[in-house]
CSV table of N, CA and C in Angstrom, one decimal:
chain,number,residue,atom,x,y,z
A,1,UNK,N,0.8,-1.2,0.0
A,1,UNK,CA,0.0,0.0,0.0
A,1,UNK,C,0.9,1.2,0.0
A,2,UNK,N,1.1,1.8,-1.2
A,2,UNK,CA,1.9,3.0,-1.3
A,2,UNK,C,1.0,4.1,-1.9
A,3,UNK,N,0.9,5.2,-1.3
A,3,UNK,CA,0.1,6.3,-1.8
A,3,UNK,C,1.0,7.1,-2.8
A,4,UNK,N,0.8,6.9,-4.0
A,4,UNK,CA,1.6,7.6,-5.1
A,4,UNK,C,1.1,9.0,-5.3
A,5,UNK,N,-0.1,9.4,-4.8
A,5,UNK,CA,-0.7,10.7,-5.1
A,5,UNK,C,-0.7,11.6,-3.9
A,6,UNK,N,-0.4,11.1,-2.8
A,6,UNK,CA,-0.4,11.9,-1.6
A,6,UNK,C,0.7,11.5,-0.6
A,7,UNK,N,0.4,10.8,0.4
A,7,UNK,CA,1.4,10.3,1.4
A,7,UNK,C,1.8,11.3,2.4
A,8,UNK,N,2.8,11.0,3.1
A,8,UNK,CA,3.3,11.9,4.2
A,8,UNK,C,3.9,13.2,3.6
A,9,UNK,N,4.0,14.2,4.5
A,9,UNK,CA,4.6,15.5,4.2
A,9,UNK,C,6.1,15.3,3.8
A,10,UNK,N,6.6,16.4,3.3
A,10,UNK,CA,8.0,16.3,2.8
A,10,UNK,C,9.0,16.1,4.0
A,11,UNK,N,8.7,16.7,5.2
A,11,UNK,CA,9.6,16.5,6.3
A,11,UNK,C,9.6,15.0,6.7
A,12,UNK,N,8.5,14.4,6.7
A,12,UNK,CA,8.4,13.0,7.1
A,12,UNK,C,9.0,12.1,6.0
A,13,UNK,N,8.9,12.5,4.8
A,13,UNK,CA,9.6,11.7,3.7
A,13,UNK,C,11.1,11.8,3.8
A,14,UNK,N,11.6,12.9,4.3
A,14,UNK,CA,13.0,13.0,4.5
A,14,UNK,C,13.6,12.2,5.7
A,15,UNK,N,12.8,12.3,6.8
A,15,UNK,CA,13.3,11.8,8.1
A,15,UNK,C,12.8,10.4,8.5
A,16,UNK,N,11.8,9.9,7.9
A,16,UNK,CA,11.3,8.6,8.2
A,16,UNK,C,10.5,8.6,9.5
A,17,UNK,N,10.7,7.5,10.3
A,17,UNK,CA,9.9,7.3,11.5
A,17,UNK,C,10.1,8.3,12.6
A,18,UNK,N,11.1,9.0,12.6
A,18,UNK,CA,11.3,10.0,13.7
A,18,UNK,C,12.0,9.4,14.9
A,19,UNK,N,12.6,8.2,14.7
A,19,UNK,CA,13.3,7.6,15.9
A,19,UNK,C,14.4,8.5,16.5
A,20,UNK,N,14.4,8.6,17.8
A,20,UNK,CA,15.4,9.4,18.5
A,20,UNK,C,15.1,10.8,18.6
A,21,UNK,N,14.1,11.3,17.9
A,21,UNK,CA,13.7,12.7,17.9
A,21,UNK,C,12.2,12.9,18.2
A,22,UNK,N,11.4,12.4,17.3
A,22,UNK,CA,9.9,12.5,17.5
A,22,UNK,C,9.4,11.3,18.2
A,23,UNK,N,10.1,10.2,18.2
A,23,UNK,CA,9.7,8.9,18.7
A,23,UNK,C,10.8,8.4,19.6
A,24,UNK,N,10.4,7.9,20.8
A,24,UNK,CA,11.3,7.3,21.7
A,24,UNK,C,10.6,6.0,22.2
A,25,UNK,N,11.5,5.0,22.5
A,25,UNK,CA,11.0,3.8,23.2
A,25,UNK,C,11.2,4.0,24.7
A,26,UNK,N,10.2,3.6,25.4
A,26,UNK,CA,10.2,3.7,26.9
A,26,UNK,C,10.1,2.3,27.4
A,27,UNK,N,11.1,1.9,28.2
A,27,UNK,CA,11.1,0.5,28.8
A,27,UNK,C,10.2,0.5,30.0
A,28,UNK,N,9.8,-0.7,30.5
A,28,UNK,CA,8.9,-0.7,31.7
A,28,UNK,C,9.6,-0.1,32.9
A,29,UNK,N,10.9,-0.1,32.9
A,29,UNK,CA,11.6,0.5,34.1
A,29,UNK,C,12.0,2.0,33.8
A,30,UNK,N,11.5,2.6,32.7
A,30,UNK,CA,11.6,4.0,32.5
A,30,UNK,C,12.8,4.5,31.6
A,31,UNK,N,13.6,3.6,31.1
A,31,UNK,CA,14.7,4.0,30.2
A,31,UNK,C,14.2,4.5,28.9
A,32,UNK,N,14.9,5.4,28.3
A,32,UNK,CA,14.6,6.0,27.0
A,32,UNK,C,15.6,5.6,26.0
A,33,UNK,N,15.1,5.0,24.9
A,33,UNK,CA,15.9,4.6,23.7
A,33,UNK,C,15.3,5.3,22.5
A,34,UNK,N,16.2,5.5,21.4
A,34,UNK,CA,15.7,6.1,20.2
A,34,UNK,C,14.6,5.3,19.5
A,35,UNK,N,14.6,4.0,19.7
A,35,UNK,CA,13.6,3.1,19.0
A,35,UNK,C,13.6,1.8,19.8
A,36,UNK,N,12.4,1.1,19.7
A,36,UNK,CA,12.3,-0.2,20.5
A,36,UNK,C,13.4,-1.2,20.1
A,37,UNK,N,13.9,-1.1,18.9
A,37,UNK,CA,14.9,-2.1,18.4
A,37,UNK,C,16.3,-1.8,19.0
A,38,UNK,N,16.5,-0.7,19.7
A,38,UNK,CA,17.7,-0.4,20.3
A,38,UNK,C,17.7,-0.7,21.8
A,39,UNK,N,16.5,-1.0,22.4
A,39,UNK,CA,16.4,-1.3,23.8
A,39,UNK,C,17.3,-2.4,24.2
A,40,UNK,N,18.1,-2.2,25.3
A,40,UNK,CA,19.0,-3.1,25.8
A,40,UNK,C,20.5,-2.8,25.3
A,41,UNK,N,20.6,-2.0,24.2
A,41,UNK,CA,21.9,-1.6,23.8
A,41,UNK,C,22.3,-0.3,24.5
A,42,UNK,N,23.1,-0.5,25.5
A,42,UNK,CA,23.5,0.7,26.4
A,42,UNK,C,24.1,1.8,25.6
A,43,UNK,N,24.7,1.6,24.4
A,43,UNK,CA,25.2,2.7,23.6
A,43,UNK,C,24.2,3.6,23.2
A,44,UNK,N,22.9,3.2,23.2
A,44,UNK,CA,21.8,4.0,22.7
A,44,UNK,C,20.9,4.4,23.9
A,45,UNK,N,21.2,4.2,25.1
A,45,UNK,CA,20.4,4.7,26.2
A,45,UNK,C,20.5,6.2,26.3
A,46,UNK,N,19.4,6.9,26.1
A,46,UNK,CA,19.4,8.3,26.0
A,46,UNK,C,19.1,9.0,27.4
A,47,UNK,N,18.5,8.3,28.3
A,47,UNK,CA,18.1,8.8,29.6
A,47,UNK,C,17.0,8.0,30.2
A,48,UNK,N,16.2,8.6,31.0
A,48,UNK,CA,15.0,7.9,31.6
A,48,UNK,C,13.9,8.9,31.9
A,49,UNK,N,12.7,8.4,32.2
A,49,UNK,CA,11.6,9.3,32.4
A,49,UNK,C,11.7,10.1,33.7
A,50,UNK,N,12.6,9.7,34.6
A,50,UNK,CA,12.7,10.5,35.8
A,50,UNK,C,13.7,11.6,35.7
A,51,UNK,N,14.7,11.5,34.9
A,51,UNK,CA,15.8,12.5,34.8
A,51,UNK,C,15.8,13.2,33.4
A,52,UNK,N,15.0,12.6,32.5
A,52,UNK,CA,14.9,13.2,31.1
A,52,UNK,C,16.1,12.7,30.2
A,53,UNK,N,16.2,13.4,29.1
A,53,UNK,CA,17.3,13.0,28.1
A,53,UNK,C,18.6,13.5,28.7
A,54,UNK,N,19.5,12.5,28.8
A,54,UNK,CA,20.9,12.8,29.2
A,54,UNK,C,21.9,12.8,28.1
A,55,UNK,N,21.5,12.2,27.0
A,55,UNK,CA,22.5,12.0,25.9
A,55,UNK,C,21.9,12.7,24.6
A,56,UNK,N,22.1,14.0,24.6
A,56,UNK,CA,21.7,14.8,23.5
A,56,UNK,C,22.5,14.4,22.2
A,57,UNK,N,23.7,13.9,22.4
A,57,UNK,CA,24.4,13.5,21.2
A,57,UNK,C,23.7,12.4,20.4
A,58,UNK,N,23.0,11.5,21.1
A,58,UNK,CA,22.3,10.5,20.4
A,58,UNK,C,21.1,11.1,19.6
A,59,UNK,N,20.4,12.0,20.3
A,59,UNK,CA,19.3,12.7,19.6
A,59,UNK,C,19.8,13.4,18.4
A,60,UNK,N,20.9,14.1,18.5
A,60,UNK,CA,21.5,14.9,17.4
A,60,UNK,C,21.9,14.0,16.3
A,61,UNK,N,22.4,12.8,16.6
A,61,UNK,CA,22.8,11.9,15.5
A,61,UNK,C,21.6,11.4,14.8
A,62,UNK,N,20.5,11.1,15.5
A,62,UNK,CA,19.3,10.6,14.8
A,62,UNK,C,18.6,11.8,14.1
A,63,UNK,N,18.8,13.0,14.6
A,63,UNK,CA,18.2,14.2,13.9
A,63,UNK,C,18.8,14.4,12.5
A,64,UNK,N,20.0,14.0,12.4
A,64,UNK,CA,20.7,14.2,11.1
A,64,UNK,C,20.6,13.0,10.2
A,65,UNK,N,19.9,12.0,10.7
A,65,UNK,CA,19.7,10.7,9.9
A,65,UNK,C,18.6,10.9,8.9
A,66,UNK,N,18.9,11.1,7.6
A,66,UNK,CA,17.8,11.3,6.6
A,66,UNK,C,18.3,10.8,5.3
A,67,UNK,N,17.5,10.9,4.3
A,67,UNK,CA,17.9,10.4,2.9
A,67,UNK,C,19.1,11.1,2.3
A,68,UNK,N,19.3,12.4,2.8
A,68,UNK,CA,20.5,13.1,2.2
A,68,UNK,C,21.8,12.8,3.0
A,69,UNK,N,21.7,12.2,4.1
A,69,UNK,CA,22.8,11.8,4.9
A,69,UNK,C,23.3,10.4,4.5
A,70,UNK,N,22.5,9.7,3.8
A,70,UNK,CA,22.9,8.3,3.4
A,70,UNK,C,23.3,8.2,2.0
A,71,UNK,N,24.6,7.9,1.7
A,71,UNK,CA,25.1,7.8,0.4
A,71,UNK,C,24.3,6.9,-0.5
A,72,UNK,N,23.8,5.8,0.0
A,72,UNK,CA,23.0,4.9,-0.9
A,72,UNK,C,21.7,5.5,-1.3
A,73,UNK,N,21.2,6.4,-0.5
A,73,UNK,CA,19.9,7.0,-0.8
A,73,UNK,C,19.9,8.2,-1.8
A,74,UNK,N,21.0,8.8,-1.8
A,74,UNK,CA,21.1,10.1,-2.6
A,74,UNK,C,20.6,10.0,-4.0
A,75,UNK,N,20.9,8.9,-4.7
A,75,UNK,CA,20.5,8.7,-6.1
A,75,UNK,C,19.4,7.7,-6.3
A,76,UNK,N,18.8,7.2,-5.2
A,76,UNK,CA,17.8,6.2,-5.3
A,76,UNK,C,16.4,6.8,-5.7
A,77,UNK,N,15.8,6.3,-6.6
A,77,UNK,CA,14.5,6.8,-7.1
A,77,UNK,C,13.4,6.6,-6.0
A,78,UNK,N,13.6,5.7,-5.1
A,78,UNK,CA,12.5,5.4,-4.1
A,78,UNK,C,12.7,6.0,-2.8
A,79,UNK,N,13.7,6.9,-2.6
A,79,UNK,CA,14.1,7.4,-1.3
A,79,UNK,C,13.0,8.1,-0.6
A,80,UNK,N,12.1,8.8,-1.3
A,80,UNK,CA,11.0,9.5,-0.6
A,80,UNK,C,9.8,8.6,-0.2
A,81,UNK,N,9.9,7.3,-0.6
A,81,UNK,CA,8.9,6.4,-0.2
A,81,UNK,C,9.3,5.5,1.0
A,82,UNK,N,10.6,5.3,1.2
A,82,UNK,CA,11.1,4.6,2.3
A,82,UNK,C,11.7,5.5,3.4
A,83,UNK,N,12.0,6.7,3.0
A,83,UNK,CA,12.6,7.7,3.9
A,83,UNK,C,14.0,7.2,4.5
A,84,UNK,N,14.7,6.4,3.7
A,84,UNK,CA,16.0,6.0,4.1
A,84,UNK,C,16.1,4.7,4.8
A,85,UNK,N,14.9,4.1,5.0
A,85,UNK,CA,14.9,2.8,5.7
A,85,UNK,C,15.1,2.9,7.2
A,86,UNK,N,15.3,1.7,7.8
A,86,UNK,CA,15.3,1.6,9.2
A,86,UNK,C,16.7,1.9,9.8
A,87,UNK,N,16.8,2.8,10.8
A,87,UNK,CA,18.0,3.1,11.4
A,87,UNK,C,18.6,1.9,12.1
A,88,UNK,N,17.7,1.1,12.8
A,88,UNK,CA,18.2,-0.1,13.5
A,88,UNK,C,18.7,-1.1,12.6
A,89,UNK,N,18.1,-1.4,11.5
A,89,UNK,CA,18.6,-2.3,10.5
A,89,UNK,C,20.0,-1.9,10.0
A,90,UNK,N,20.1,-0.6,9.7
A,90,UNK,CA,21.4,0.0,9.2
A,90,UNK,C,22.4,-0.3,10.3
A,91,UNK,N,22.1,0.0,11.5
A,91,UNK,CA,23.1,-0.2,12.6
A,91,UNK,C,23.5,-1.6,12.8
A,92,UNK,N,22.5,-2.5,12.7
A,92,UNK,CA,22.8,-3.9,13.0
A,92,UNK,C,23.6,-4.6,11.8
A,93,UNK,N,23.4,-4.1,10.6
A,93,UNK,CA,24.1,-4.7,9.5
A,93,UNK,C,25.4,-3.9,9.1
A,94,UNK,N,25.5,-2.6,9.4
A,94,UNK,CA,26.6,-1.8,9.0
A,94,UNK,C,27.4,-1.1,10.1
A,95,UNK,N,26.8,-1.1,11.3
A,95,UNK,CA,27.5,-0.5,12.5
A,95,UNK,C,27.2,1.0,12.6
A,96,UNK,N,26.4,1.6,11.8
A,96,UNK,CA,26.0,3.0,11.9
A,96,UNK,C,24.6,3.2,11.4
A,97,UNK,N,24.0,4.2,11.8
A,97,UNK,CA,22.6,4.5,11.4
A,97,UNK,C,22.4,5.2,10.1
A,98,UNK,N,23.5,5.7,9.6
A,98,UNK,CA,23.5,6.4,8.3
A,98,UNK,C,23.9,5.6,7.1
A,99,UNK,N,23.8,4.4,7.2
A,99,UNK,CA,23.9,3.5,6.0
A,99,UNK,C,22.5,3.0,5.6
A,100,UNK,N,22.4,2.0,4.8
A,100,UNK,CA,21.1,1.5,4.5
A,100,UNK,C,21.2,0.0,4.4
A,101,UNK,N,20.1,-0.6,4.9
A,101,UNK,CA,20.0,-2.1,4.9
A,101,UNK,C,19.7,-2.5,3.4
A,102,UNK,N,20.7,-3.2,2.8
A,102,UNK,CA,20.6,-3.4,1.3
A,102,UNK,C,19.4,-4.3,0.9
A,103,UNK,N,19.1,-5.3,1.6
A,103,UNK,CA,18.0,-6.2,1.3
A,103,UNK,C,16.7,-5.4,1.4
A,104,UNK,N,16.6,-4.6,2.5
A,104,UNK,CA,15.4,-3.8,2.7
A,104,UNK,C,15.2,-2.8,1.5
A,105,UNK,N,16.3,-2.2,1.1
A,105,UNK,CA,16.3,-1.3,-0.1
A,105,UNK,C,15.8,-2.0,-1.3
A,106,UNK,N,16.3,-3.1,-1.6
A,106,UNK,CA,15.8,-3.8,-2.8
A,106,UNK,C,14.3,-4.2,-2.8
A,107,UNK,N,13.9,-4.6,-1.6
A,107,UNK,CA,12.5,-4.9,-1.4
A,107,UNK,C,11.6,-3.7,-1.6
A,108,UNK,N,12.0,-2.6,-1.0
A,108,UNK,CA,11.3,-1.3,-1.2
A,108,UNK,C,11.2,-0.9,-2.6
A,109,UNK,N,12.4,-0.9,-3.3
A,109,UNK,CA,12.4,-0.5,-4.7
A,109,UNK,C,11.4,-1.4,-5.5
A,110,UNK,N,11.4,-2.6,-5.3
A,110,UNK,CA,10.5,-3.5,-6.0
A,110,UNK,C,9.0,-3.2,-5.7
A,111,UNK,N,8.7,-2.9,-4.4
A,111,UNK,CA,7.4,-2.5,-4.0
A,111,UNK,C,6.9,-1.2,-4.7
A,112,UNK,N,7.8,-0.2,-4.8
A,112,UNK,CA,7.5,1.0,-5.5
A,112,UNK,C,7.3,0.8,-7.0
A,113,UNK,N,8.2,0.0,-7.6
A,113,UNK,CA,8.0,-0.3,-9.0
A,113,UNK,C,6.6,-1.0,-9.3
A,114,UNK,N,6.3,-2.0,-8.4
A,114,UNK,CA,5.0,-2.7,-8.6
A,114,UNK,C,3.8,-1.7,-8.4
A,115,UNK,N,3.9,-0.8,-7.4
A,115,UNK,CA,2.9,0.2,-7.1
A,115,UNK,C,2.7,1.1,-8.4
A,116,UNK,N,3.8,1.5,-8.9
A,116,UNK,CA,3.7,2.4,-10.1
A,116,UNK,C,3.1,1.6,-11.3
A,117,UNK,N,3.5,0.4,-11.5
A,117,UNK,CA,2.9,-0.4,-12.5
A,117,UNK,C,1.4,-0.6,-12.4
A,118,UNK,N,1.0,-0.9,-11.1
A,118,UNK,CA,-0.4,-1.1,-10.9
A,118,UNK,C,-1.2,0.2,-11.1
A,119,UNK,N,-0.6,1.3,-10.7
A,119,UNK,CA,-1.3,2.6,-10.9
A,119,UNK,C,-1.4,2.9,-12.4
A,120,UNK,N,-0.4,2.7,-13.1
A,120,UNK,CA,-0.4,2.9,-14.6
A,120,UNK,C,-1.4,2.0,-15.2
A,121,UNK,N,-1.5,0.7,-14.8
A,121,UNK,CA,-2.4,-0.2,-15.4
A,121,UNK,C,-3.9,0.2,-15.1
A,122,UNK,N,-4.1,0.6,-13.9
A,122,UNK,CA,-5.5,1.1,-13.5
A,122,UNK,C,-5.9,2.3,-14.2
A,123,UNK,N,-4.9,3.3,-14.4
A,123,UNK,CA,-5.2,4.5,-15.1
A,123,UNK,C,-5.5,4.2,-16.6
A,124,UNK,N,-4.7,3.3,-17.1
A,124,UNK,CA,-5.0,2.9,-18.5
A,124,UNK,C,-6.3,2.3,-18.7
A,125,UNK,N,-6.7,1.4,-17.8
A,125,UNK,CA,-8.0,0.7,-17.8
A,125,UNK,C,-9.1,1.7,-17.7
A,126,UNK,N,-9.0,2.7,-16.8
A,126,UNK,CA,-10.0,3.7,-16.6
A,126,UNK,C,-10.2,4.7,-17.7
A,127,UNK,N,-9.2,4.8,-18.6
A,127,UNK,CA,-9.3,5.7,-19.7
A,127,UNK,C,-9.8,5.1,-21.0
A,128,UNK,N,-10.0,3.8,-20.9
A,128,UNK,CA,-10.5,3.0,-22.1
A,128,UNK,C,-12.0,2.9,-22.1
């Protein structure tokens, strides 16, 4: 389900899910992480609900994570549909959040291609 005629605003298309800035994971014991997939990785512990954000550097790193910060995304035709992919997948496969998970990229590109093909076929069918 890809909305080729509308979809999210430009800011959301650039930044994706908002992990680490607009979205935080809160553990049952109150710890704050940039995303649920980073929970337990102490390198990404940002703070807690009692004392607030203690690691602004993590927030700042996630704030700069967008399709223009990722080399693999800069020339990709699908970048505004996946918003650069998942930061956790990038970290787990490449060791940093500003790379891209290659298999996820290929799947997203195929999904976008198929969505465009289906839209074109439906438009052609409706004009006949």
